[in-house]
Coordinates of C-alpha atoms and ligand atoms in Angstrom, one line a residue:
M1 CA 19.3 80.3 115.8
D2 CA 18.7 76.7 117.2
A3 CA 19.2 75.0 113.7
N4 CA 17.1 71.5 115.3
L5 CA 14.0 74.1 115.2
A6 CA 11.5 73.3 112.5
K7 CA 11.4 76.6 110.5
T8 CA 7.6 77.8 109.6
K9 CA 6.8 78.8 106.2
V10 CA 5.2 82.7 106.4
T11 CA 4.1 84.2 102.7
A12 CA 5.6 87.8 103.0
L13 CA 4.3 90.8 101.1
A14 CA 6.4 93.4 100.7
G15 CA 3.7 95.7 99.6
D16 CA 4.5 98.9 98.7
G17 CA 5.6 102.8 99.7
I18 CA 7.7 102.4 102.6
G19 CA 6.6 98.6 102.9
P20 CA 9.9 97.1 100.9
E21 CA 12.2 99.0 103.6
V22 CA 10.1 97.9 106.7
M23 CA 9.6 94.8 105.4
Q24 CA 13.5 94.3 104.6
A25 CA 14.1 95.5 108.4
T26 CA 12.1 93.0 110.0
M27 CA 13.2 90.3 108.5
R28 CA 16.5 91.5 109.4
V29 CA 15.9 91.7 113.1
L30 CA 14.0 88.3 112.6
E31 CA 16.6 86.1 111.0
A32 CA 19.6 87.8 113.8
G33 CA 16.9 86.8 117.1
G34 CA 16.5 83.4 115.4
A35 CA 12.6 82.9 114.2
P36 CA 12.1 79.8 113.0
I37 CA 10.5 81.2 110.1
E38 CA 11.4 80.6 106.1
W39 CA 9.7 83.4 103.6
E40 CA 7.8 83.0 101.2
M41 CA 7.7 86.1 98.7
A42 CA 4.7 87.5 97.1
E43 CA 3.4 90.1 95.5
A44 CA 0.3 92.4 96.2
G45 CA -1.1 95.8 95.9
A46 CA -0.3 98.6 93.6
E47 CA 2.4 97.3 91.0
V48 CA -0.6 94.3 90.7
F49 CA -3.6 96.7 90.3
K50 CA -1.2 98.2 87.6
K51 CA -1.2 95.2 85.7
G52 CA -4.7 95.3 85.6
S53 CA -6.1 93.2 88.1
V54 CA -9.1 93.9 90.0
T55 CA -8.4 92.9 93.3
G56 CA -4.6 94.1 93.4
V57 CA -3.8 89.9 95.0
P58 CA -2.6 88.0 92.4
R59 CA -3.8 84.2 92.6
E60 CA 0.1 83.3 93.4
T61 CA -0.2 85.3 96.5
L62 CA -3.9 83.7 97.2
D63 CA -2.4 79.9 96.9
S64 CA 0.6 80.8 98.8
I65 CA -1.3 82.4 101.9
T66 CA -3.7 79.5 101.3
R67 CA -0.7 76.7 101.4
N68 CA 1.0 78.5 104.4
G69 CA -2.1 79.3 106.4
L70 CA 0.4 82.4 107.4
A71 CA 1.3 85.7 105.9
L72 CA 3.3 89.2 106.9
K73 CA 2.3 92.2 105.2
S74 CA 3.3 95.6 104.4
P75 CA 1.2 98.3 103.5
L76 CA -1.0 98.2 100.4
E77 CA -2.0 101.1 98.3
T78 CA -5.3 101.2 97.1
P79 CA -5.3 103.0 94.3
V80 CA -7.7 106.1 93.9
G81 CA -8.7 105.8 90.3
F82 CA -8.2 102.7 88.9
G83 CA -8.1 99.2 90.6
G84 CA -11.3 97.3 92.1
K85 CA -11.5 97.3 95.8
S86 CA -8.9 97.4 98.4
A87 CA -6.2 94.6 98.1
N88 CA -6.4 94.5 102.1
V89 CA -10.3 94.2 101.9
T90 CA -9.7 91.7 99.4
L91 CA -7.3 89.6 101.4
R92 CA -9.3 89.6 104.7
K93 CA -12.3 88.6 102.9
Y94 CA -10.7 85.7 100.9
F95 CA -9.3 84.1 104.1
E96 CA -12.8 85.1 106.6
L97 CA -10.3 87.0 108.6
Y98 CA -12.7 87.6 111.0
A99 CA -11.2 88.5 114.1
N100 CA -8.7 91.8 114.0
I101 CA -6.3 92.0 117.3
R102 CA -4.7 95.4 118.1
P103 CA -2.6 95.4 121.1
V104 CA -2.4 99.0 122.4
R105 CA 0.7 99.4 124.8
E106 CA 2.6 102.2 126.5
L107 CA 6.0 102.1 125.1
P108 CA 9.1 102.9 126.9
G109 CA 10.7 105.9 125.6
V110 CA 7.6 107.0 123.7
I111 CA 6.2 110.0 125.1
T112 CA 2.5 111.0 124.8
P113 CA 0.6 112.9 127.0
F114 CA -0.5 109.4 128.4
T115 CA 2.8 108.2 129.3
G116 CA 3.1 106.8 133.0
R117 CA -0.5 105.7 132.8
G118 CA 0.2 102.3 132.0
I119 CA -2.0 101.9 129.2
D120 CA -2.0 98.1 128.1
M121 CA -5.3 96.7 126.6
V122 CA -6.2 94.8 123.4
I123 CA -8.8 95.8 120.7
I124 CA -10.6 92.9 119.2
R125 CA -12.3 94.4 116.1
E126 CA -15.0 92.5 114.0
N127 CA -12.9 92.4 110.8
V128 CA -15.7 91.1 107.7
E129 CA -19.2 91.9 108.6
D130 CA -21.2 95.2 109.5
V131 CA -20.8 98.1 107.0
Y132 CA -17.6 97.1 105.3
A133 CA -19.8 94.2 103.4
G134 CA -20.1 97.1 101.1
I135 CA -23.5 96.2 100.0
E136 CA -24.4 99.6 98.7
H137 CA -27.0 101.0 96.1
M138 CA -28.0 104.5 95.4
Q139 CA -31.8 104.3 95.9
T140 CA -32.4 107.9 94.1
T141 CA -30.1 110.1 92.7
S142 CA -29.6 111.5 95.9
V143 CA -30.3 108.5 98.6
A144 CA -27.4 106.5 99.1
Q145 CA -28.3 103.3 101.5
C146 CA -25.3 101.4 102.9
L147 CA -26.6 97.6 104.3
K148 CA -25.4 97.3 108.0
L149 CA -25.1 93.1 107.7
M150 CA -24.7 91.4 111.4
T151 CA -25.2 88.0 111.9
A152 CA -25.3 85.6 115.4
P153 CA -22.6 83.5 113.7
G154 CA -20.5 86.8 113.3
C155 CA -21.2 88.3 117.1
E156 CA -20.5 84.6 118.6
R157 CA -17.1 84.1 117.0
I158 CA -15.6 87.4 117.5
I159 CA -17.1 87.3 121.2
R160 CA -16.0 84.0 121.8
A161 CA -12.4 85.1 119.7
A162 CA -12.0 88.3 122.5
F163 CA -12.3 85.7 125.3
S164 CA -9.5 83.3 123.8
V165 CA -7.6 86.5 123.9
A166 CA -7.9 87.5 127.5
K167 CA -7.3 83.8 128.3
A168 CA -4.0 83.8 126.2
E169 CA -3.0 87.0 127.8
E170 CA -3.8 86.6 130.9
R171 CA -6.2 89.3 131.3
K172 CA -8.8 90.3 133.9
K173 CA -12.0 91.8 132.0
V174 CA -13.4 92.0 128.7
T175 CA -15.8 94.9 127.6
C176 CA -18.3 94.8 124.9
A177 CA -18.3 98.0 123.2
T178 CA -22.0 98.7 120.9
K179 CA -24.1 101.3 119.8
A180 CA -26.9 98.6 120.9
N181 CA -29.3 102.0 122.6
I182 CA -29.7 103.0 119.1
M183 CA -29.1 99.9 116.8
K184 CA -31.3 97.6 118.6
L185 CA -31.3 94.3 116.1
T186 CA -27.6 94.6 114.6
E187 CA -25.7 96.2 117.3
G188 CA -27.8 95.0 119.9
M189 CA -27.2 91.6 118.4
M190 CA -23.6 91.8 119.3
K191 CA -24.5 92.8 123.0
R192 CA -27.0 90.6 123.5
M193 CA -24.4 87.4 122.3
F194 CA -21.7 89.1 124.7
E195 CA -24.3 88.2 127.5
K196 CA -25.0 84.9 126.0
V197 CA -21.6 83.4 125.8
G198 CA -20.0 85.7 128.5
P199 CA -21.2 83.1 131.1
E200 CA -19.0 80.7 129.9
F201 CA -16.0 82.7 130.9
P202 CA -16.7 83.5 134.8
E203 CA -13.2 84.0 135.1
F204 CA -13.1 87.4 133.9
K205 CA -15.1 90.5 134.8
Q206 CA -17.3 91.7 131.7
D207 CA -19.1 95.0 131.3
H208 CA -20.9 96.7 128.3
I209 CA -20.2 100.5 127.0
I210 CA -21.7 102.3 124.9
I211 CA -19.1 102.6 122.1
D212 CA -19.5 106.8 121.9
N213 CA -18.9 106.7 125.8
C214 CA -16.2 104.0 125.0
A215 CA -14.2 106.6 123.1
H216 CA -14.9 109.0 125.8
Q217 CA -13.3 106.7 128.3
L218 CA -10.6 106.0 126.3
V219 CA -9.0 109.4 126.7
I220 CA -10.4 110.3 130.3
A221 CA -9.3 106.6 131.9
P222 CA -7.9 104.5 129.4
E223 CA -6.0 102.5 131.6
Q224 CA -9.1 100.8 132.7
F225 CA -9.6 98.9 129.5
D226 CA -7.8 95.6 129.3
V227 CA -10.0 93.7 126.5
I228 CA -12.5 95.8 124.4
V229 CA -14.7 93.7 122.3
T230 CA -16.6 95.2 119.4
S231 CA -18.2 95.6 115.7
N232 CA -16.3 96.4 112.6
M233 CA -16.8 100.3 112.2
N234 CA -16.9 101.3 116.1
G235 CA -13.4 98.8 116.1
D236 CA -12.2 101.1 113.2
I237 CA -12.3 103.7 114.7
I238 CA -12.0 102.9 118.6
S239 CA -8.8 101.3 117.5
D240 CA -7.2 104.1 115.4
L241 CA -7.9 106.6 118.8
A242 CA -6.6 103.9 121.0
A243 CA -2.8 103.5 118.8
G244 CA -3.3 107.7 119.3
L245 CA -2.8 107.4 123.0
V246 CA 0.6 105.3 122.8
G247 CA 2.2 106.6 120.4
G248 CA 0.1 106.5 116.9
L249 CA -0.2 104.3 113.7
G250 CA 3.3 104.7 113.0
I251 CA 4.3 102.2 115.9
A252 CA 0.9 100.2 115.9
P253 CA 0.7 96.2 115.2
S254 CA -1.9 94.0 114.0
S255 CA -2.8 90.9 113.7
N256 CA -6.3 89.5 111.4
L257 CA -7.2 85.8 112.1
G258 CA -9.5 83.1 110.8
D259 CA -9.9 79.7 111.1
H260 CA -7.6 79.0 107.4
A261 CA -5.0 81.6 108.2
A262 CA -3.7 84.1 109.4
M263 CA -2.5 87.9 108.7
F264 CA -0.5 89.9 110.4
E265 CA 0.6 93.9 110.0
A266 CA 1.3 97.2 110.7
V267 CA -1.4 99.6 111.0
H268 CA 0.1 102.4 109.0
G269 CA -0.2 102.6 105.4
S270 CA 2.5 103.1 102.4
A271 CA 3.7 106.4 103.8
P272 CA 4.4 107.3 100.3
Q273 CA 5.9 110.7 100.9
I274 CA 8.7 109.0 102.7
A275 CA 9.0 105.9 100.2
G276 CA 12.1 105.1 99.2
K277 CA 14.1 107.9 101.3
G278 CA 15.3 104.8 103.8
L279 CA 13.6 106.8 106.3
A280 CA 10.2 104.7 107.5
N281 CA 10.1 103.0 110.8
P282 CA 9.9 99.6 110.7
T283 CA 8.4 99.2 114.4
A284 CA 4.9 98.4 113.7
L285 CA 5.5 95.3 111.4
L286 CA 8.5 94.4 113.3
S287 CA 5.6 94.3 116.5
A288 CA 3.2 93.0 113.8
A289 CA 5.8 90.0 113.1
I290 CA 6.4 89.6 116.8
M291 CA 2.4 88.9 117.2
L292 CA 3.4 86.4 114.0
L293 CA 6.1 84.7 116.4
R294 CA 3.8 84.2 119.2
H295 CA 0.9 82.9 116.9
I296 CA 3.3 80.0 115.9
S297 CA 4.0 79.4 119.8
A298 CA 8.3 80.4 119.2
F299 CA 7.4 82.4 122.2
D300 CA 11.0 83.0 123.2
V301 CA 12.1 84.5 120.3
A302 CA 9.2 86.9 120.7
E303 CA 10.2 88.3 124.2
T304 CA 14.4 88.3 123.3
I305 CA 13.1 90.5 120.1
E306 CA 10.4 92.7 122.0
Q307 CA 12.8 93.5 124.8
A308 CA 15.2 94.4 122.2
L309 CA 12.4 96.8 120.6
F310 CA 11.9 98.2 124.5
I311 CA 15.2 99.2 125.5
T312 CA 16.1 100.6 122.4
L313 CA 13.0 102.9 122.0
A314 CA 13.9 103.0 126.2
E315 CA 17.4 104.3 125.6
G316 CA 16.5 106.3 122.5
K317 CA 19.7 105.9 120.9
N318 CA 19.4 105.9 117.2
L319 CA 15.8 106.4 116.6
T320 CA 14.2 106.8 113.2
G321 CA 13.0 110.8 113.0
D322 CA 9.5 110.2 113.7
L323 CA 10.3 108.9 117.2
S324 CA 13.5 111.5 118.0
P325 CA 14.0 115.4 118.4
R326 CA 13.8 117.0 115.0
G327 CA 16.9 116.3 113.4
H328 CA 18.2 113.8 115.5
G329 CA 16.7 110.5 113.4
V330 CA 18.8 108.0 112.0
G331 CA 17.5 106.0 108.9
T332 CA 15.4 102.5 108.9
A333 CA 19.0 100.6 108.6
A334 CA 21.0 102.3 111.5
F335 CA 17.6 101.9 113.7
T336 CA 17.4 98.3 112.6
D337 CA 21.6 98.3 113.3
Q338 CA 20.5 99.0 116.7
L339 CA 17.9 96.8 117.5
I340 CA 20.0 94.0 116.0
A341 CA 23.2 95.0 118.8
N342 CA 20.2 95.2 121.8
L343 CA 19.1 91.5 121.1
G344 CA 19.5 89.7 124.5
R345 CA 19.2 92.6 127.0
T346 CA 16.0 93.1 128.4
S347 CA 14.4 96.4 129.2
N348 CA 12.8 97.3 132.4
L349 CA 9.0 96.5 131.0
P350 CA 8.5 93.2 131.2
S351 CA 6.6 91.0 128.3
R352 CA 3.3 90.0 128.9
N353 CA 2.9 86.1 129.8
Y354 CA 1.3 84.7 126.2
K355 CA 0.1 81.7 125.6
Q356 CA -1.2 80.2 122.2
I357 CA -4.6 81.8 121.1
E358 CA -7.3 79.1 120.7
L359 CA -10.1 80.1 118.3
T360 CA -13.2 78.5 118.3
A361 CA -13.6 77.0 114.8
W362 CA -16.7 78.8 113.5
P363 CA -18.7 75.8 111.3
E364 CA -18.9 74.6 114.9
L365 CA -21.1 77.2 116.2
T366 CA -24.6 77.3 115.7
A367 CA -26.5 80.2 116.7
H368 CA -28.8 80.0 114.6
S369 CA -32.1 79.3 116.6
E370 CA -35.7 78.5 114.4
P371 CA -38.4 80.5 116.2
N372 CA -41.4 78.3 117.4
T373 CA -43.5 80.6 115.3
R374 CA -42.8 82.8 112.2
E375 CA -45.2 85.1 111.0
L376 CA -45.5 87.5 108.2
V377 CA -47.2 90.8 109.7
G378 CA -46.7 93.3 106.7
I379 CA -44.3 94.7 104.1
D380 CA -42.6 98.0 104.4
V381 CA -41.6 99.4 100.8
F382 CA -39.2 102.0 99.7
L383 CA -40.5 104.3 96.7
E384 CA -39.3 106.9 95.3
T385 CA -41.8 110.2 94.9
D386 CA -41.9 114.1 95.1
L387 CA -45.2 113.9 96.5
R388 CA -45.6 115.7 99.4
S389 CA -46.1 113.1 102.6
E390 CA -49.8 114.0 103.3
E391 CA -50.6 113.1 99.3
L392 CA -48.8 110.2 99.1
G393 CA -49.9 108.3 102.3
K394 CA -53.7 109.1 101.1
A395 CA -53.0 107.9 97.8
L396 CA -51.6 104.9 99.5
E397 CA -54.3 104.1 101.9
M398 CA -56.4 104.2 98.4
I399 CA -54.3 101.7 97.0
A400 CA -54.2 99.8 99.8
E401 CA -57.8 99.7 99.9
D402 CA -59.5 95.8 99.2
T403 CA -55.6 94.6 99.8
P404 CA -55.1 92.5 102.6
F405 CA -52.9 95.2 103.8
R406 CA -53.8 98.6 105.4
L407 CA -51.0 101.8 105.2
N408 CA -49.6 101.9 108.9
G409 CA -47.8 105.0 107.8
V410 CA -45.0 106.3 105.8
S411 CA -41.6 107.5 107.0
N412 CA -38.8 109.1 105.3
R413 CA -35.4 108.9 106.3
G414 CA -36.5 107.1 109.1
V415 CA -38.7 109.4 111.1
Q416 CA -42.7 109.0 110.7
V417 CA -44.2 111.6 108.2
Y418 CA -47.8 110.4 107.6
P419 CA -50.0 110.4 109.6
P420 CA -48.2 113.8 110.4
T421 CA -46.7 114.2 114.0
G422 CA -46.3 117.5 114.0
G423 CA -42.3 117.1 113.6
Q424 CA -40.8 119.0 111.4
T425 CA -39.1 116.9 109.0
F426 CA -36.5 117.2 106.1
L427 CA -38.1 115.7 102.9
V428 CA -36.0 113.6 100.6
D429 CA -37.5 111.4 97.6
H430 CA -37.4 108.1 99.2
F431 CA -40.0 107.3 101.3
A432 CA -40.8 104.4 103.5
C433 CA -44.5 102.6 103.8
R434 CA -45.1 100.6 105.9
F435 CA -47.8 98.2 105.3
M436 CA -49.3 95.9 107.8
L437 CA -51.5 92.8 107.3
K438 CA -54.8 92.6 108.2
H439 CA -54.2 89.4 109.4
P440 CA -50.6 88.1 109.8
I441 CA -49.9 85.0 107.7
P442 CA -47.9 81.8 109.1
L443 CA -44.8 81.2 107.8
D444 CA -42.1 78.1 107.5
H445 CA -39.3 77.8 105.7
S446 CA -40.7 75.8 102.8
S447 CA -43.8 77.8 101.9
A448 CA -44.8 80.8 100.2
N449 CA -46.9 81.6 102.1
G450 CA -47.8 85.4 101.8
Q451 CA -46.7 85.6 98.3
P452 CA -49.5 86.4 96.3
E453 CA -50.7 89.1 99.2
I454 CA -47.2 91.0 98.4
S455 CA -47.3 90.6 95.0
Y456 CA -50.7 91.9 94.8
L457 CA -50.2 95.3 96.8
V458 CA -46.6 95.8 95.4
Q459 CA -48.4 95.5 91.9
R460 CA -51.1 97.9 92.8
I461 CA -48.2 100.3 94.2
G462 CA -46.4 100.0 90.7
T463 CA -49.2 101.5 88.4
K464 CA -48.6 104.7 89.8
F465 CA -45.3 105.3 91.8
S466 CA -41.7 103.3 91.5
W467 CA -40.5 101.4 93.8
M468 CA -36.7 100.7 95.0
H469 CA -36.7 97.9 97.4
I470 CA -39.4 95.6 100.1
E471 CA -38.7 94.2 103.2
K472 CA -40.7 91.6 104.6
L473 CA -42.0 91.9 108.5
Q474 CA -42.4 89.3 110.4
S475 CA -42.2 88.1 113.9
F476 CA -40.8 85.5 115.4
D477 CA -42.5 83.8 118.5
G478 CA -45.0 86.5 118.8
K479 CA -41.8 89.6 118.8
D480 CA -41.6 92.0 116.3
A481 CA -38.4 91.1 114.1
F482 CA -37.9 95.0 112.6
E483 CA -38.0 98.6 114.3
R484 CA -40.5 101.2 114.1
P485 CA -39.9 104.9 112.5
Q486 CA -39.7 107.4 115.2
G487 CA -42.4 108.5 116.0
E488 CA -44.6 106.2 114.9
G489 CA -47.3 105.1 117.7
Ligands
NAP501 P1 0.5 106.1 105.8 O1 0.8 105.6 104.9 O2 0.1 105.9 107.5 O3 1.1 107.7 106.1 C1 1.2 109.0 106.9 C2 1.8 109.5 107.5 O4 2.0 108.5 108.7 C3 3.3 109.4 106.5 O5 3.2 110.4 106.2 C4 4.4 109.5 107.5 O6 4.4 110.8 107.8 C5 3.6 109.3 108.9 N1 3.8 107.7 108.6 C6 2.9 106.3 108.7 N2 4.2 104.8 108.7 C7 5.2 105.5 108.9 C8 6.4 104.6 109.4 N3 6.4 103.5 109.4 N4 7.5 105.5 109.8 C9 7.5 106.6 109.9 N5 6.2 107.7 109.7 C10 5.3 107.1 109.2 O7 -1.4 107.3 105.7 P2 -2.0 107.5 104.1 O8 -0.8 108.5 103.7 O9 -3.3 107.9 104.3 O10 -1.9 106.2 103.4 C11 -1.0 106.2 102.1 C12 -1.1 104.3 101.7 O11 -1.4 103.9 102.0 C13 -2.8 104.9 100.7 O12 -3.0 104.4 99.3 C14 -3.9 103.9 101.9 O13 -4.7 103.4 100.9 C15 -2.8 103.2 102.5 N6 -3.2 102.4 103.7 C16 -2.3 101.2 103.1 C17 -2.7 100.3 104.6 C18 -2.9 99.1 105.0 O14 -2.2 98.3 104.2 N7 -3.0 98.2 105.8 C19 -3.3 101.0 106.1 C20 -3.6 102.3 105.6 C21 -3.2 103.2 104.3 P3 5.3 112.2 107.6 O15 4.4 112.1 106.5 O16 5.0 113.1 108.5 O17 6.4 111.1 107.3

């Protein structure tokens, strides 16, 4: 390599299972290709959990990534039965790696039912919000709840990230995929933000698609997609689906970008069945390392290594078992040797023209806009009871008498059951009881307006029922800031 090229320090996490094997192979290819990287090895995953860590990520590892701002990570096992949260999720959240970038491109020699369709897209998944915030509570012994939190800045920065990727990769179209038709406030926020931010980028075609149709279209006509931006859970699912179109998780890379750090990884797990046998395919981690090289602007080295990978796959000589006809696969080391031997050769598939992805620093985004008027219009009280809905509704109407509220209705799992609608709702012991204020109360940030009225009603409800939680119902500039249950008039 060019001795004058300054080296960038990168934290390397060898990980679990096949992790150390694919990491070693990747490092060998990068070294041979002249990558200007100096590795700093660090630990995370199963062994760390076994030592009693709840996060699976020791302080020294966090410090190393904080110092370097860059990590290449092999798969980490999430132990079942001991340890705490997933070490992968810990790393994503600790470094606020909010943008998960998943390229999906047809690779030469990797034959799938979609070969020849020219699939070449990138999926941008919001990586830290949504139901993955992990805010879950049992409401009763038989009812579980998970909060789906989506924020305006969270939506804005992932949408801006999608346009940054589109620019960096000279893409033509950005598609926003949401479930805004059902979750109008959460998923709808992402759609609205896309419509608000999109006009700043007129050079790209833009459209919105409902996520279930997106999954369908990905299978029917995947070549229509260029950049897809979506929320966390949608992205989790469709990015795996898309990876399946071009050869599966075993060859899929991803990057996790934030303002202060970036982490590059294979999408697959630690494949414990083949761990230690020297059989693992390092393509996914190597492809993630190629993304890392582009991230540090080592574009030429990235292209040299990518072309060596393409030609190795295209020629089909010395491929690992997962990419070869049964009985013809070689081990990780022989595949790596072949990759190294092919450095300097070019394939028929050109590398894309890449530039550096420029993320907008998120603290500067002030998507938060205060309405001119904000009012408290009611509350939802979630309570646990075995009463029938008719009985419950009547009891709550009596409770609300001589309070500032009136009972608007009672719903069960999001469907109105009182006043009855005639529907055939299956009932569980968890009811949402909507009380509307007879006279809305103006709110401002500093005042405790509405507190005495709410306390009075809740205290009265508490004498008869066990309540689980309360939601304030607000209106912003005269517009309801809440959804109505199915069946509410
Ligand atoms: P997996 O590790 O991806 O393995 C599933 C199967 O895919 C393997 O048994 C193997 O198939 C094949 N495979 C995956 N990577 C391969 C490679 N590089 N080369 C050749 N074959 C490969 O999925 P899993 O079994 O569900 O998960 C195992 C562990 O990994 C779990 O502890 C999970 O929590 C963790 N995990 C970590 C990450 C991450 O760190 N980002 C992601 C996913 C899962 P054959 O058996 O047919 O050879």
